[in-house]
Short mmCIF file of C-alpha atoms in Angstrom, two decimals:
data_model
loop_
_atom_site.label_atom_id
_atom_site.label_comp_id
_atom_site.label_asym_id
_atom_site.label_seq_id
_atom_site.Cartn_x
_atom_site.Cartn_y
_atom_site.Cartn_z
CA UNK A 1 125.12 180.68 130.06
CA UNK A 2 123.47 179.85 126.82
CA UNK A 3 125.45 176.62 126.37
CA UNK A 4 125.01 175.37 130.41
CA UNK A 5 120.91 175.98 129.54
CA UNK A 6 121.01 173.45 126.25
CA UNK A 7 123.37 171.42 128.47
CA UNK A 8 120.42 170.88 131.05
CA UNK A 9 117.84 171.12 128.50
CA UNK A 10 119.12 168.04 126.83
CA UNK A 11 119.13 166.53 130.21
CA UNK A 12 115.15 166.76 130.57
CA UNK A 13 115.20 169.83 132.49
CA UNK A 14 113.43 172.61 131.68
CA UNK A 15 114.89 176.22 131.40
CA UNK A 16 114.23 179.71 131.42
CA UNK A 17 117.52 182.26 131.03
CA UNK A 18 116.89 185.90 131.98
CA UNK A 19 119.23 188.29 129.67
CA UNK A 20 119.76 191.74 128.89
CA UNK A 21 122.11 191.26 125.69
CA UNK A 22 119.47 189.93 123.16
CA UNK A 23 122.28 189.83 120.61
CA UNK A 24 124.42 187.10 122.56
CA UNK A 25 121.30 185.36 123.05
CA UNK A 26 120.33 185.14 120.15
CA UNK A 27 123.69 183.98 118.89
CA UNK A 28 124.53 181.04 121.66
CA UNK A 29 120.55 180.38 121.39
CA UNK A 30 119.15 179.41 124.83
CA UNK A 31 116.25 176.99 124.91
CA UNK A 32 113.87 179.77 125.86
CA UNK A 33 114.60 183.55 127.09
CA UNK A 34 112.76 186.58 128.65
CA UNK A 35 114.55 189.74 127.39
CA UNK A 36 114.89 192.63 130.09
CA UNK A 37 116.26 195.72 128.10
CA UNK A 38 118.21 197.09 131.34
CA UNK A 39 121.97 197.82 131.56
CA UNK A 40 123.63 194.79 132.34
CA UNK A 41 124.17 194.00 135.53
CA UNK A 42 120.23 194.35 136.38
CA UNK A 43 119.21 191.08 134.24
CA UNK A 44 116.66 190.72 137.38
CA UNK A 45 115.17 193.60 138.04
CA UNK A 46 116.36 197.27 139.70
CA UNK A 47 117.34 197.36 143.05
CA UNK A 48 115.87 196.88 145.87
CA UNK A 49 112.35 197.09 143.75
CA UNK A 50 110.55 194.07 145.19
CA UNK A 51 107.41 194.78 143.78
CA UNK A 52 109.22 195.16 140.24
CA UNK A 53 111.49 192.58 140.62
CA UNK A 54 108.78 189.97 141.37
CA UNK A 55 106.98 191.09 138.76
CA UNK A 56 109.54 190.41 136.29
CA UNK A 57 110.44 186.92 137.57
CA UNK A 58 106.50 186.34 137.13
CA UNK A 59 106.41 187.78 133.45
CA UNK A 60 109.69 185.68 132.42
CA UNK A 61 108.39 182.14 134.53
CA UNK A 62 105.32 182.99 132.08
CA UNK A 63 107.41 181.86 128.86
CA UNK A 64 107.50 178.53 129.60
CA UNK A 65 103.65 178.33 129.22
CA UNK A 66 104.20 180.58 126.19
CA UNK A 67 107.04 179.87 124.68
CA UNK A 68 106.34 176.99 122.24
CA UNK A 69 109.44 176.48 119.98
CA UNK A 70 113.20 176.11 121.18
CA UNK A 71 115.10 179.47 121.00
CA UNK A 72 111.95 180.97 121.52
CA UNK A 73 112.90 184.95 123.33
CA UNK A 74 109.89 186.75 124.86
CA UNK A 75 110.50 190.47 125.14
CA UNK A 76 109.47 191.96 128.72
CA UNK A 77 108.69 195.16 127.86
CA UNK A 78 109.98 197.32 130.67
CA UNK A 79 112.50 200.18 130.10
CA UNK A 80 114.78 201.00 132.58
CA UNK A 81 114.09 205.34 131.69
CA UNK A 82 111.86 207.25 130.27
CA UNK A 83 114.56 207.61 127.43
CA UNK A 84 117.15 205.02 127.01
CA UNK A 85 119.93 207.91 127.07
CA UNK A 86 121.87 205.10 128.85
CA UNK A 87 122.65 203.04 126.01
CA UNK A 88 124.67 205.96 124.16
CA UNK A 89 127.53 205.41 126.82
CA UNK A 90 127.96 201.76 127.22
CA UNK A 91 131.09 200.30 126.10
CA UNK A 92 132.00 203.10 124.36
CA UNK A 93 135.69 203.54 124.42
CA UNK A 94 137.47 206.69 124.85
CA UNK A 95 140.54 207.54 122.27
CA UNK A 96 143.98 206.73 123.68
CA UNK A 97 146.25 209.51 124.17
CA UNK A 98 150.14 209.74 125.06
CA UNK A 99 153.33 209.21 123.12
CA UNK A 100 153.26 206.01 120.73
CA UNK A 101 149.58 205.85 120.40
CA UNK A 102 148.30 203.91 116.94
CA UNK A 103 146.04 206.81 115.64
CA UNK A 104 142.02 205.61 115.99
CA UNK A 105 143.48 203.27 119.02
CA UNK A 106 141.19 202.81 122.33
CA UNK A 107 141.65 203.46 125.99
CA UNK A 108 141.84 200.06 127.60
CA UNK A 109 139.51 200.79 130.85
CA UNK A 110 139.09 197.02 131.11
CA UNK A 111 139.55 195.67 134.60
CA UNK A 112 142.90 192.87 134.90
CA UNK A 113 142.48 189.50 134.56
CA UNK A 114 143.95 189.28 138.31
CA UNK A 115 144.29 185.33 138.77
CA UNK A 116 143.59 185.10 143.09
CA UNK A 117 140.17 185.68 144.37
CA UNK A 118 138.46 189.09 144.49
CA UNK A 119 137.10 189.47 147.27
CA UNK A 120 134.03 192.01 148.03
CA UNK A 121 135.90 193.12 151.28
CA UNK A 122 138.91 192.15 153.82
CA UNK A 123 136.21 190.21 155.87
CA UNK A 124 135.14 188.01 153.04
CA UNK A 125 138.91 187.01 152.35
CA UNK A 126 139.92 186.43 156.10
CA UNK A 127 136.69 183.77 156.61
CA UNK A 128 137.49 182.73 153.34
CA UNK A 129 141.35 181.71 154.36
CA UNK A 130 140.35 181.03 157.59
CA UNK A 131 137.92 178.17 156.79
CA UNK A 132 140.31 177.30 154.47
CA UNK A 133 143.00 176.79 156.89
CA UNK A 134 140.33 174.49 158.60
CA UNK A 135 140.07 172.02 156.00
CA UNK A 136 138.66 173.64 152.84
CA UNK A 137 135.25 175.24 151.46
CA UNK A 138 132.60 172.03 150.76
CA UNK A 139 130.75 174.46 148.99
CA UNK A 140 133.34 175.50 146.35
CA UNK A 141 133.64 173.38 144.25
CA UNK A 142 136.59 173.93 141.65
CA UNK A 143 136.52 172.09 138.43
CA UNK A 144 140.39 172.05 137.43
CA UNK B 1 110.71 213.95 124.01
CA UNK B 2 111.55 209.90 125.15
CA UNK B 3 113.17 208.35 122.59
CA UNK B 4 113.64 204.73 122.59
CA UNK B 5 116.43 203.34 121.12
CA UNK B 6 116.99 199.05 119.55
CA UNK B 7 118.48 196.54 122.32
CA UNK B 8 122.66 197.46 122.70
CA UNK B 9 124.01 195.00 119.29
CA UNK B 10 127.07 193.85 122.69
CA UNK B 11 128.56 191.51 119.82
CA UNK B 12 129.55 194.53 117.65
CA UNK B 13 130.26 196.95 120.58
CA UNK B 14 133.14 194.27 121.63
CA UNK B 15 134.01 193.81 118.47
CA UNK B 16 134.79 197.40 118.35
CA UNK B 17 136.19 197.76 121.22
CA UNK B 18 138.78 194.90 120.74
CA UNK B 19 139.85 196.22 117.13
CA UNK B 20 139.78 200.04 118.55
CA UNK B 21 142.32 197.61 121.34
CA UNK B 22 144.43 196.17 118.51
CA UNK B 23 143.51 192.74 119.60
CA UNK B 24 142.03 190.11 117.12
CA UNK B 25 138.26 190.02 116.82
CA UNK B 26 136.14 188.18 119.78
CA UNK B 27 134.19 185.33 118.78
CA UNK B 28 130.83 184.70 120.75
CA UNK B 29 129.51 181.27 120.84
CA UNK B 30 127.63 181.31 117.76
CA UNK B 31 124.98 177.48 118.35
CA UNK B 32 124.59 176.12 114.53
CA UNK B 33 121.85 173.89 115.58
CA UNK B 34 118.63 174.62 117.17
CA UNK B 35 118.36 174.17 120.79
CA UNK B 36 116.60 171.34 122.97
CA UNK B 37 112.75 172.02 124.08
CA UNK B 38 111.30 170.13 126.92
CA UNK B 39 107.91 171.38 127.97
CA UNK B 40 107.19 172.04 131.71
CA UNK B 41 105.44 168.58 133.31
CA UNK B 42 102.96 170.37 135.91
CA UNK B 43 102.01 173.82 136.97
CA UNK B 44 104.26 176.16 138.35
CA UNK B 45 102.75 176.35 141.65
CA UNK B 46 104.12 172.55 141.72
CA UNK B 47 107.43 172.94 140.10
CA UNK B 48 110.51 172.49 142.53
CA UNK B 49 112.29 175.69 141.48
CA UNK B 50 116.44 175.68 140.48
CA UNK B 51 118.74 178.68 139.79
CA UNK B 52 121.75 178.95 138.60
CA UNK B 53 123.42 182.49 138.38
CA UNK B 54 126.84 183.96 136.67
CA UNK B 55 126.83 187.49 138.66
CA UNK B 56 129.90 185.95 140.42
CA UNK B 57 127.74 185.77 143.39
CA UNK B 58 129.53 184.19 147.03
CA UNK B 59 128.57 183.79 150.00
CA UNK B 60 131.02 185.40 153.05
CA UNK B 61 132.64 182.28 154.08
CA UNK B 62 132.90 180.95 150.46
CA UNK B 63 136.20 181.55 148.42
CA UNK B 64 135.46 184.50 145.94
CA UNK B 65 135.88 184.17 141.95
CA UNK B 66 139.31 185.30 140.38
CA UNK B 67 138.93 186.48 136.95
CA UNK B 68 141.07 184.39 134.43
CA UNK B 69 138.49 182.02 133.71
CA UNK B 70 137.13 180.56 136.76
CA UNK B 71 135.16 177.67 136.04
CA UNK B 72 134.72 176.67 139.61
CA UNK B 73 131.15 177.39 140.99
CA UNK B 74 129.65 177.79 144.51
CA UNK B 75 126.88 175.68 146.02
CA UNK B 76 124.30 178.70 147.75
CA UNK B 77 122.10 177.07 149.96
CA UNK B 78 118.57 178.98 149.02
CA UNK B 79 118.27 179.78 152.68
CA UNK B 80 121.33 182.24 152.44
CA UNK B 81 120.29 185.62 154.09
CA UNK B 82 120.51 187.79 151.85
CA UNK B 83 122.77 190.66 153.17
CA UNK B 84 125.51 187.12 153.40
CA UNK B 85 125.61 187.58 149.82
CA UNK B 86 128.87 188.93 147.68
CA UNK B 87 129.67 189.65 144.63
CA UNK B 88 133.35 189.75 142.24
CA UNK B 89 133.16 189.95 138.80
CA UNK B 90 135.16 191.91 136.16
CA UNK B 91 132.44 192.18 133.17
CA UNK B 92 129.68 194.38 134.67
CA UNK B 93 129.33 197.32 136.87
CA UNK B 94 128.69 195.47 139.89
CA UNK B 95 127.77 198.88 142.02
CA UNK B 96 123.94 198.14 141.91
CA UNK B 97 124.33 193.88 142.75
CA UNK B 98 126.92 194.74 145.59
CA UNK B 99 123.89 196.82 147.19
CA UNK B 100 121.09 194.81 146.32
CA UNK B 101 122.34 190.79 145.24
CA UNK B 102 118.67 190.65 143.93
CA UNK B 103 119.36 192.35 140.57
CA UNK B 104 121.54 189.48 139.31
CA UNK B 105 119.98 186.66 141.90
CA UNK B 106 116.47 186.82 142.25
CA UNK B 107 116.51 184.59 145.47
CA UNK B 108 113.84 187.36 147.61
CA UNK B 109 111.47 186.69 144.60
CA UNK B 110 111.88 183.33 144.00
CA UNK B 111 111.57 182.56 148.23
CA UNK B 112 108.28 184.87 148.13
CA UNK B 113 106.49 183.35 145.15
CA UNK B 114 106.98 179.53 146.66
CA UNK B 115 105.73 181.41 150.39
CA UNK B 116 102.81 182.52 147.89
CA UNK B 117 101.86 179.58 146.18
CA UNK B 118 103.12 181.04 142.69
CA UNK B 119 106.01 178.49 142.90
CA UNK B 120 105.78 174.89 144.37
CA UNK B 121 109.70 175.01 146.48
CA UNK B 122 112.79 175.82 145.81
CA UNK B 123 115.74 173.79 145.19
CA UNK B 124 118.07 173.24 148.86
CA UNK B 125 121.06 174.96 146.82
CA UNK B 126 121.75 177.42 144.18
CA UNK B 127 124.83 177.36 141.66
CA UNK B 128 126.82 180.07 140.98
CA UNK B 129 129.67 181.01 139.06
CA UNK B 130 131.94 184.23 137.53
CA UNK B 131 130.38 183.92 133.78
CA UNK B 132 133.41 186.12 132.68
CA UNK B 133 134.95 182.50 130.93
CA UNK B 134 136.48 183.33 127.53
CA UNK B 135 136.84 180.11 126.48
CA UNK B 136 133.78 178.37 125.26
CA UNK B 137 135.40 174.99 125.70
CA UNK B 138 135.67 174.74 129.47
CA UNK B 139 132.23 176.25 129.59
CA UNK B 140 131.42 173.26 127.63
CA UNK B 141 133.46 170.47 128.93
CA UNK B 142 133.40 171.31 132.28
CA UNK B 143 130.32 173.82 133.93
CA UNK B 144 127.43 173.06 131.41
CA UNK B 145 127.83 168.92 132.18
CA UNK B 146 127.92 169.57 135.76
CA UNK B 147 125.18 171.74 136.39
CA UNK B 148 123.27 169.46 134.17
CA UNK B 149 123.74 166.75 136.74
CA UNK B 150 123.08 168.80 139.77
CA UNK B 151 119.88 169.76 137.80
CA UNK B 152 119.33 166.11 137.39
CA UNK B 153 120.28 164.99 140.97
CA UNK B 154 118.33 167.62 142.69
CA UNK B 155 115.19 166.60 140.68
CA UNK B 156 114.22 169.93 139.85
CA UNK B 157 110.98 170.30 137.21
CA UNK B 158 112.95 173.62 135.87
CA UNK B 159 116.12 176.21 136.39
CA UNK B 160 115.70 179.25 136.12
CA UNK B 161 119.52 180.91 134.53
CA UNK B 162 120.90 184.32 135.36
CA UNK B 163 123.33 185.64 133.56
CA UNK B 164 124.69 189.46 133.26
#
């Protein structure tokens, strides 16, 4: 996302990317970024927290008033617990186990590659096919 | 006691992950120039609002995301209802967005700061895409020159970007 916000930026348009993984930010270096130390997956807010959510999106819009020089990152400030237990866990591989296992070698729990669209459920993928079958999705718009 | 730990380092996590995998090391974009700046040119509360989001977020109707680097996007008209919205993605738990879209596309906040004066309007459509790409190149080449069009086109004053 880092690269379509200097994309814009260069364009004249100003921009403001949320993120939870300060160290990818840092390293594709947006124009300017609000830091939200949640899990990922939450990079606006928890849900179904209005109050919290908006709050957020007001304390991020507030970095481009105070974010003066590019690849500036303004830290929010909110935890999502009291401890941040949760971070022990994340992406933290389990050993492989089973014949012909490299010793020190991972689990791969990663989720397939799977090349047809996922769909969130069985009614999503027969409006999908069946607007499709009409004439096509004006709103997709596929860039290969 | 609360103990509070440094931001997750996610470039050495999947770094370890993919050797701990066997594979050969993942390189993030790593930007060797500083980025573009261009101030905001009126107040907030007059600012015609954009957002652009990578949850992988669809609309029922729309075709979803696959997830072998999908660089197509979806055009999400900011009147969407809400519960219309969908999610597929690979990267992220998406447990939490699939119950509330909110958490990776603000579009309840954004609709009631505009309704509150916070925000002058929003943009007719939002853009959004399956940010799971792993080459940098098409991200490059194809997405980041197009939304910077749309961005231009629509004549917004600022985007707002949500990643995971």
């Amino acid at each position: 996302m880092g690269l379509i916000a200097r994309a814009i930026e260069s364009a004249g348009v100003p921009t403001l990317s949320l993120t939870s993984a300060l160290s990818i930010t840092r390293s594709v270096n947006p124009p300017r970024a609000a830091f939200l130390d949640y899990p990922l997956g939450h990079t606006a807010g928890p849900a179904f927290d209005r109050v919290l959510q908006r709050q957020i999106l007001l304390d991020a819009l507030a970095g481009f008033q105070t974010i003066q020089k590019p690849g500036g990152v303004i830290d929010l400030g909110y935890a999502w617990s009291e401890d941040d237990a949760w971070k022990d866990s994340v992406m933290q591989p389990r050993a492989a186990s089973g014949e012909n296992v490299e010793e020190g070698a991972f689990e791969d729990d990663r989720t397939a590659r799977l090349e047809t669209p996922q769909y969130q459920t069985a009614e999503d993928q027969r409006r999908a096919e069946s607007a499709l079958a009409r004439g096509g999705c004006p709103t997709c718009v596929f860039l290969e | 006691m609360a103990q509070t730990r440094p931001p997750i380092d996610y470039i050495q996590r999947t770094r370890d992950q993919y050797s701990g995998l066997g594979y050969p090391v993942y390189r993030w974009v790593e930007s060797d120039s500083p980025p573009p700046l261009v101030p905001l040119k009126k107040p907030l509360s007059q600012c015609r609002v954009g957002l652009i989001a990578s949850g992988g977020i669809y609309v029922t109707g729309q075709v979803a995301f696959h997830f072998s680097d999908d660089v197509s996007y979806r055009v999400v008209s900011t009147d969407t209802p809400t519960e219309d919205l969908r999610i597929a993605h690979f990267a992220y738990d998406v447990t939490d967005a699939r119950r509330d879209p909110n958490v990776v596309f603000p579009i309840d906040s954004l609709r009631g700061l505009v309704k509150e004066g916070a925000l002058g309007d929003l943009s007719e459509n939002a853009y959004t895409f399956m940010g799971g790409i792993y080459s940098a190149r098409k991200v490059r080449e194809k997405l980041a020159p197009e939304f910077a069009r749309r961005a231009v086109e629509d004549q917004l004053d600022l985007v707002l970007l949500v990643p995971v």
